[in-house]
Amino acid sequence: MIGRFAPSPSGFMHLGHASTYLLAWLQVRAAGGRLLLRMEDIDPQRSRALYADAWREDLEWLGLHWDQEVPAQSSRVSVYLEALRQLQEAGLVFACHCLRKDMNDAVRAPHKNWGNYPGTCALMGFPITDSVALRLNFAPNALVLRRADGACGYPLAVVVDDRDQGVSHVLRGQDLAESEASQVFLHQALGSIAPQCSHVPLWHGPDGRRLSKRDGAMSLRSLREKGWTSEDLMGYIAAAMGYLAHPEGCRPGDLLNAFRALPVRKEPVSHAEVLPLWA
Ligand code: GLU
């Protein structure tokens, strides 16, 4: 089994990420597999080296160690463009003239990439040039493979990376579940086998919305500054996942047996379940 941590270094890690990454770590460690770390810094405008360093530091602090860091996405653009050429030759790409703002969203936020595309340009047969956005001809998402300004789309990068790095298992947040069908299609189109995917519950804030990198209060940095230890946080996550009856300090390795024995919970984790952390 080969799994991966694949953070987008556009902000700090929060408790919801920690929960997802703990489960990804448990999945791979329970099977005696290898765990990769890959910085998904394909968006040049939002990715920052300081955030990438902070992710490495926070993962280590939590005791979620990886076996190898593979090249960051920003260093692999030529490989993605080669895959794009392959898709183009297979007739799976169309030129799209929809608004630039939509295109920007597409490269930026992985969870925003998978909305249904109305199909406006799919039937128009616009010529493919260097200055036009390119989409995958697969409904309903029609993933953006390349932006009009030439930036590579995140959905292409993630599939090419998983293929080249031999990733066999992906465990990630429920917000990315919608992307699975398109990713399987892309893998097939590129001649690779899609990894087995699991999607795990998100963590919600007091407003009932999922935590985002903007929820500074739940970032590991601020929790640490308030005096919480990594064992404390693991205890809260473990209790929320049903691995412990009460939040008691623990380390990731202590949870391997419980992870093996119990199915992963399905429903989101509400802020009320970890109220002391919000105080
Ligand atoms: N880099 C993505 C994110 O941080 C994760 C993508 C994936 O796991 O497939 O949301």
Short mmCIF file of C-alpha atoms and ligand atoms in Angstrom, two decimals:
data_model
loop_
_atom_site.label_atom_id
_atom_site.label_comp_id
_atom_site.label_asym_id
_atom_site.label_seq_id
_atom_site.Cartn_x
_atom_site.Cartn_y
_atom_site.Cartn_z
CA MET A 1 0.00 0.00 0.00
CA ILE A 2 1.23 3.49 -0.83
CA GLY A 3 -0.68 6.41 0.67
CA ARG A 4 0.03 10.12 0.75
CA PHE A 5 -0.38 13.32 2.69
CA ALA A 6 -1.14 15.91 0.02
CA PRO A 7 -1.57 19.34 1.63
CA SER A 8 -2.13 22.51 -0.35
CA PRO A 9 0.24 24.97 1.35
CA SER A 10 -2.04 28.00 1.09
CA GLY A 11 -2.72 28.31 4.82
CA PHE A 12 -2.07 26.65 8.15
CA MET A 13 -3.15 23.16 9.15
CA HIS A 14 -6.27 22.97 11.36
CA LEU A 15 -7.87 20.33 13.54
CA GLY A 16 -9.99 18.93 10.69
CA HIS A 17 -6.87 18.36 8.61
CA ALA A 18 -5.21 16.73 11.62
CA SER A 19 -8.13 14.32 11.90
CA THR A 20 -7.99 13.40 8.19
CA TYR A 21 -4.22 13.02 8.27
CA LEU A 22 -4.38 10.85 11.38
CA LEU A 23 -6.80 8.51 9.55
CA ALA A 24 -4.58 8.47 6.45
CA TRP A 25 -1.60 7.66 8.67
CA LEU A 26 -3.52 4.87 10.47
CA GLN A 27 -4.68 3.36 7.17
CA VAL A 28 -1.15 3.09 5.83
CA ARG A 29 0.53 2.10 9.11
CA ALA A 30 -2.12 -0.54 9.87
CA ALA A 31 -1.27 -2.15 6.52
CA GLY A 32 2.50 -1.76 6.85
CA GLY A 33 2.57 0.46 3.75
CA ARG A 34 4.54 3.56 2.73
CA LEU A 35 3.41 7.11 3.26
CA LEU A 36 4.44 9.95 0.94
CA LEU A 37 4.29 13.69 1.58
CA ARG A 38 3.50 15.82 -1.45
CA MET A 39 3.15 19.59 -1.42
CA GLU A 40 0.29 20.47 -3.76
CA ASP A 41 1.55 23.95 -4.54
CA ILE A 42 0.28 24.10 -8.11
CA ASP A 43 -1.42 27.45 -7.54
CA PRO A 44 1.45 29.94 -7.78
CA GLN A 45 -0.63 32.82 -6.41
CA ARG A 46 -1.67 31.19 -3.15
CA SER A 47 1.04 28.67 -2.26
CA ARG A 48 3.75 29.82 0.13
CA ALA A 49 6.94 28.09 1.25
CA LEU A 50 6.26 29.27 4.80
CA TYR A 51 3.00 27.31 4.86
CA ALA A 52 4.71 24.21 3.43
CA ASP A 53 7.28 24.42 6.25
CA ALA A 54 4.50 24.87 8.80
CA TRP A 55 2.69 21.73 7.52
CA ARG A 56 5.84 19.66 7.85
CA GLU A 57 6.42 21.01 11.34
CA ASP A 58 2.80 20.46 12.46
CA LEU A 59 2.68 16.90 11.09
CA GLU A 60 5.90 16.05 12.92
CA TRP A 61 4.56 17.68 16.08
CA LEU A 62 1.48 15.47 15.90
CA GLY A 63 3.65 12.37 15.48
CA LEU A 64 2.33 11.77 11.95
CA HIS A 65 5.60 10.84 10.27
CA TRP A 66 5.90 10.14 6.56
CA ASP A 67 8.46 7.96 4.77
CA GLN A 68 9.41 10.16 1.83
CA GLU A 69 8.69 13.64 0.52
CA VAL A 70 8.12 13.55 -3.25
CA PRO A 71 8.62 16.55 -5.57
CA ALA A 72 6.19 19.41 -5.09
CA GLN A 73 3.68 20.02 -7.86
CA SER A 74 5.26 23.33 -8.84
CA SER A 75 8.34 21.41 -10.02
CA ARG A 76 6.40 19.02 -12.27
CA VAL A 77 4.50 21.26 -14.66
CA SER A 78 6.22 19.83 -17.75
CA VAL A 79 5.03 16.33 -16.79
CA TYR A 80 1.45 17.58 -16.45
CA LEU A 81 1.62 19.29 -19.83
CA GLU A 82 2.79 16.05 -21.41
CA ALA A 83 -0.25 14.27 -19.94
CA LEU A 84 -2.43 17.07 -21.28
CA ARG A 85 -1.01 16.49 -24.75
CA GLN A 86 -1.86 12.80 -24.44
CA LEU A 87 -5.46 13.66 -23.51
CA GLN A 88 -5.66 16.13 -26.39
CA GLU A 89 -4.50 13.46 -28.84
CA ALA A 90 -7.20 11.15 -27.52
CA GLY A 91 -9.80 13.85 -28.31
CA LEU A 92 -10.76 14.29 -24.66
CA VAL A 93 -10.07 18.02 -24.35
CA PHE A 94 -12.10 21.04 -25.44
CA ALA A 95 -11.38 24.75 -25.47
CA CYS A 96 -13.50 26.84 -23.11
CA HIS A 97 -14.12 30.58 -23.15
CA CYS A 98 -16.03 30.87 -19.87
CA LEU A 99 -15.21 33.67 -17.47
CA ARG A 100 -11.69 34.04 -16.19
CA LYS A 101 -12.96 34.21 -12.61
CA ASP A 102 -14.39 30.69 -12.91
CA MET A 103 -11.06 29.53 -14.25
CA ASN A 104 -9.23 31.07 -11.31
CA ASP A 105 -11.49 29.25 -8.89
CA ALA A 106 -10.77 26.05 -10.75
CA VAL A 107 -7.03 26.16 -10.24
CA ARG A 108 -7.26 27.38 -6.68
CA ALA A 109 -9.55 25.39 -4.53
CA PRO A 110 -9.58 21.63 -4.94
CA HIS A 111 -13.04 21.38 -3.42
CA LYS A 112 -14.44 23.93 -5.86
CA ASN A 113 -13.31 22.08 -8.95
CA TRP A 114 -16.02 19.55 -9.11
CA GLY A 115 -19.20 21.58 -9.51
CA ASN A 116 -21.32 20.73 -12.50
CA TYR A 117 -20.27 22.53 -15.64
CA PRO A 118 -23.18 23.80 -17.71
CA GLY A 119 -21.52 22.51 -20.86
CA THR A 120 -21.60 25.84 -22.66
CA CYS A 121 -18.38 25.44 -24.64
CA ALA A 122 -18.29 21.65 -24.88
CA LEU A 123 -20.23 21.54 -28.13
CA MET A 124 -18.74 24.61 -29.79
CA GLY A 125 -15.54 23.09 -31.15
CA PHE A 126 -13.48 26.23 -30.46
CA PRO A 127 -9.91 25.93 -31.71
CA ILE A 128 -7.33 24.90 -29.10
CA THR A 129 -4.72 27.63 -28.76
CA ASP A 130 -2.14 28.54 -26.11
CA SER A 131 -4.31 31.28 -24.65
CA VAL A 132 -7.55 29.42 -24.11
CA ALA A 133 -8.63 27.38 -21.08
CA LEU A 134 -8.86 23.63 -21.62
CA ARG A 135 -11.38 21.28 -20.05
CA LEU A 136 -11.76 17.53 -19.89
CA ASN A 137 -14.65 16.30 -22.00
CA PHE A 138 -16.30 14.29 -19.24
CA ALA A 139 -19.66 15.37 -17.82
CA PRO A 140 -20.82 16.59 -15.44
CA ASN A 141 -17.68 18.30 -14.09
CA ALA A 142 -15.63 19.00 -17.26
CA LEU A 143 -12.53 19.53 -15.13
CA VAL A 144 -10.25 22.44 -15.94
CA LEU A 145 -6.97 20.95 -17.14
CA ARG A 146 -5.25 24.21 -18.03
CA ARG A 147 -6.21 27.80 -17.37
CA ALA A 148 -6.29 30.45 -20.10
CA ASP A 149 -3.12 32.00 -18.63
CA GLY A 150 -1.32 28.67 -19.01
CA ALA A 151 -1.45 27.61 -15.33
CA CYS A 152 -1.97 23.92 -14.93
CA GLY A 153 -5.27 22.82 -13.36
CA TYR A 154 -5.14 21.10 -10.01
CA PRO A 155 -7.29 18.12 -11.12
CA LEU A 156 -4.74 17.11 -13.75
CA ALA A 157 -1.77 17.50 -11.41
CA VAL A 158 -3.23 15.33 -8.68
CA VAL A 159 -4.05 12.45 -11.03
CA VAL A 160 -0.67 12.53 -12.78
CA ASP A 161 1.12 12.61 -9.41
CA ASP A 162 -0.84 9.70 -7.97
CA ARG A 163 -0.08 7.75 -11.16
CA ASP A 164 3.65 8.50 -11.23
CA GLN A 165 4.16 8.05 -7.51
CA GLY A 166 2.36 4.70 -7.43
CA VAL A 167 -0.24 5.84 -4.91
CA SER A 168 -2.60 2.93 -4.26
CA HIS A 169 -4.77 4.41 -1.48
CA VAL A 170 -6.11 7.91 -1.03
CA LEU A 171 -7.88 8.95 2.15
CA ARG A 172 -9.15 12.52 2.22
CA GLY A 173 -11.97 14.81 3.33
CA GLN A 174 -15.58 14.24 2.33
CA ASP A 175 -15.51 17.56 0.43
CA LEU A 176 -13.48 15.86 -2.30
CA ALA A 177 -15.83 12.89 -2.78
CA GLU A 178 -17.43 14.48 -5.82
CA SER A 179 -14.12 14.42 -7.64
CA GLU A 180 -13.78 10.66 -7.58
CA ALA A 181 -15.66 9.76 -10.78
CA SER A 182 -13.77 12.33 -12.86
CA GLN A 183 -10.47 11.23 -11.38
CA VAL A 184 -11.14 7.57 -12.19
CA PHE A 185 -11.98 8.62 -15.75
CA LEU A 186 -8.76 10.66 -16.02
CA HIS A 187 -6.70 7.77 -14.70
CA GLN A 188 -8.22 5.46 -17.29
CA ALA A 189 -7.63 7.99 -20.04
CA LEU A 190 -3.96 8.21 -19.01
CA GLY A 191 -3.60 4.45 -18.85
CA SER A 192 -3.27 4.11 -15.08
CA ILE A 193 -5.31 2.50 -12.36
CA ALA A 194 -7.06 4.91 -10.02
CA PRO A 195 -6.14 4.59 -6.34
CA GLN A 196 -8.73 3.24 -3.95
CA CYS A 197 -10.39 6.28 -2.40
CA SER A 198 -11.98 6.78 1.02
CA HIS A 199 -13.62 10.00 2.16
CA VAL A 200 -13.76 10.85 5.84
CA PRO A 201 -15.90 13.27 7.88
CA LEU A 202 -15.17 16.97 7.97
CA TRP A 203 -15.05 19.08 11.13
CA HIS A 204 -17.53 21.90 11.51
CA GLY A 205 -17.23 25.24 13.31
CA PRO A 206 -19.87 26.93 15.51
CA ASP A 207 -21.50 28.33 12.34
CA GLY A 208 -22.16 24.75 11.16
CA ARG A 209 -19.82 25.14 8.21
CA ARG A 210 -16.75 23.07 7.62
CA LEU A 211 -13.53 24.40 9.09
CA SER A 212 -11.41 26.21 6.58
CA LYS A 213 -7.90 27.56 6.64
CA ARG A 214 -9.48 30.89 7.58
CA ASP A 215 -10.68 29.48 10.92
CA GLY A 216 -7.52 30.56 12.68
CA ALA A 217 -8.78 29.47 16.11
CA MET A 218 -8.61 25.82 15.13
CA SER A 219 -5.18 26.00 13.52
CA LEU A 220 -2.66 23.78 15.22
CA ARG A 221 -0.44 26.82 15.72
CA SER A 222 -3.00 28.68 17.79
CA LEU A 223 -4.08 25.58 19.72
CA ARG A 224 -0.43 24.97 20.54
CA GLU A 225 0.01 28.59 21.63
CA LYS A 226 -2.96 28.17 23.96
CA GLY A 227 -1.07 25.33 25.64
CA TRP A 228 -2.69 22.24 24.15
CA THR A 229 -0.25 19.39 23.57
CA SER A 230 -0.28 17.13 20.53
CA GLU A 231 -1.35 14.27 22.85
CA ASP A 232 -4.34 16.33 24.01
CA LEU A 233 -5.42 17.02 20.44
CA MET A 234 -4.99 13.37 19.44
CA GLY A 235 -7.19 12.47 22.41
CA TYR A 236 -10.00 14.75 21.20
CA ILE A 237 -9.77 13.41 17.65
CA ALA A 238 -9.66 9.81 18.90
CA ALA A 239 -12.75 10.36 21.06
CA ALA A 240 -14.62 11.99 18.15
CA MET A 241 -13.76 8.98 15.98
CA GLY A 242 -15.04 6.60 18.66
CA TYR A 243 -11.58 5.17 19.41
CA LEU A 244 -11.64 6.40 23.01
CA ALA A 245 -14.61 6.78 25.36
CA HIS A 246 -13.26 10.16 26.58
CA PRO A 247 -10.61 12.51 25.24
CA GLU A 248 -7.47 11.30 26.99
CA GLY A 249 -3.98 12.13 25.80
CA CYS A 250 -2.61 9.60 23.33
CA ARG A 251 -0.23 9.12 20.41
CA PRO A 252 -1.19 8.02 16.88
CA GLY A 253 0.31 4.53 17.36
CA ASP A 254 -2.00 3.92 20.35
CA LEU A 255 -4.99 4.03 17.98
CA LEU A 256 -3.96 1.35 15.50
CA ASN A 257 -6.00 -1.45 17.07
CA ALA A 258 -9.12 0.68 17.36
CA PHE A 259 -8.73 1.81 13.73
CA ARG A 260 -8.50 -1.82 12.62
CA ALA A 261 -11.57 -2.80 14.62
CA LEU A 262 -13.99 0.04 13.84
CA PRO A 263 -15.41 1.48 10.62
CA VAL A 264 -14.66 5.18 10.13
CA ARG A 265 -17.56 7.35 11.28
CA LYS A 266 -19.61 8.93 8.54
CA GLU A 267 -21.18 12.06 10.01
CA PRO A 268 -19.33 15.39 10.34
CA VAL A 269 -17.81 16.30 13.70
CA SER A 270 -19.54 19.28 15.29
CA HIS A 271 -17.75 21.94 17.31
CA ALA A 272 -19.80 20.85 20.36
CA GLU A 273 -17.85 17.59 20.46
CA VAL A 274 -14.61 19.44 21.12
CA LEU A 275 -15.95 22.44 23.01
CA PRO A 276 -12.97 22.88 25.38
CA LEU A 277 -10.72 23.44 22.36
CA TRP A 278 -12.89 26.35 21.26
CA ALA A 279 -12.80 28.04 24.69
N1 GLU B 1 -4.40 19.09 -1.78
C1 GLU B 1 -5.77 18.77 -1.55
C2 GLU B 1 -6.29 19.58 -0.38
O1 GLU B 1 -5.50 19.99 0.45
C3 GLU B 1 -6.00 17.30 -1.30
C4 GLU B 1 -6.27 16.55 -2.54
C5 GLU B 1 -6.49 15.06 -2.41
O2 GLU B 1 -6.31 14.52 -1.31
O3 GLU B 1 -6.79 14.42 -3.41
O4 GLU B 1 -7.48 19.80 -0.27
#
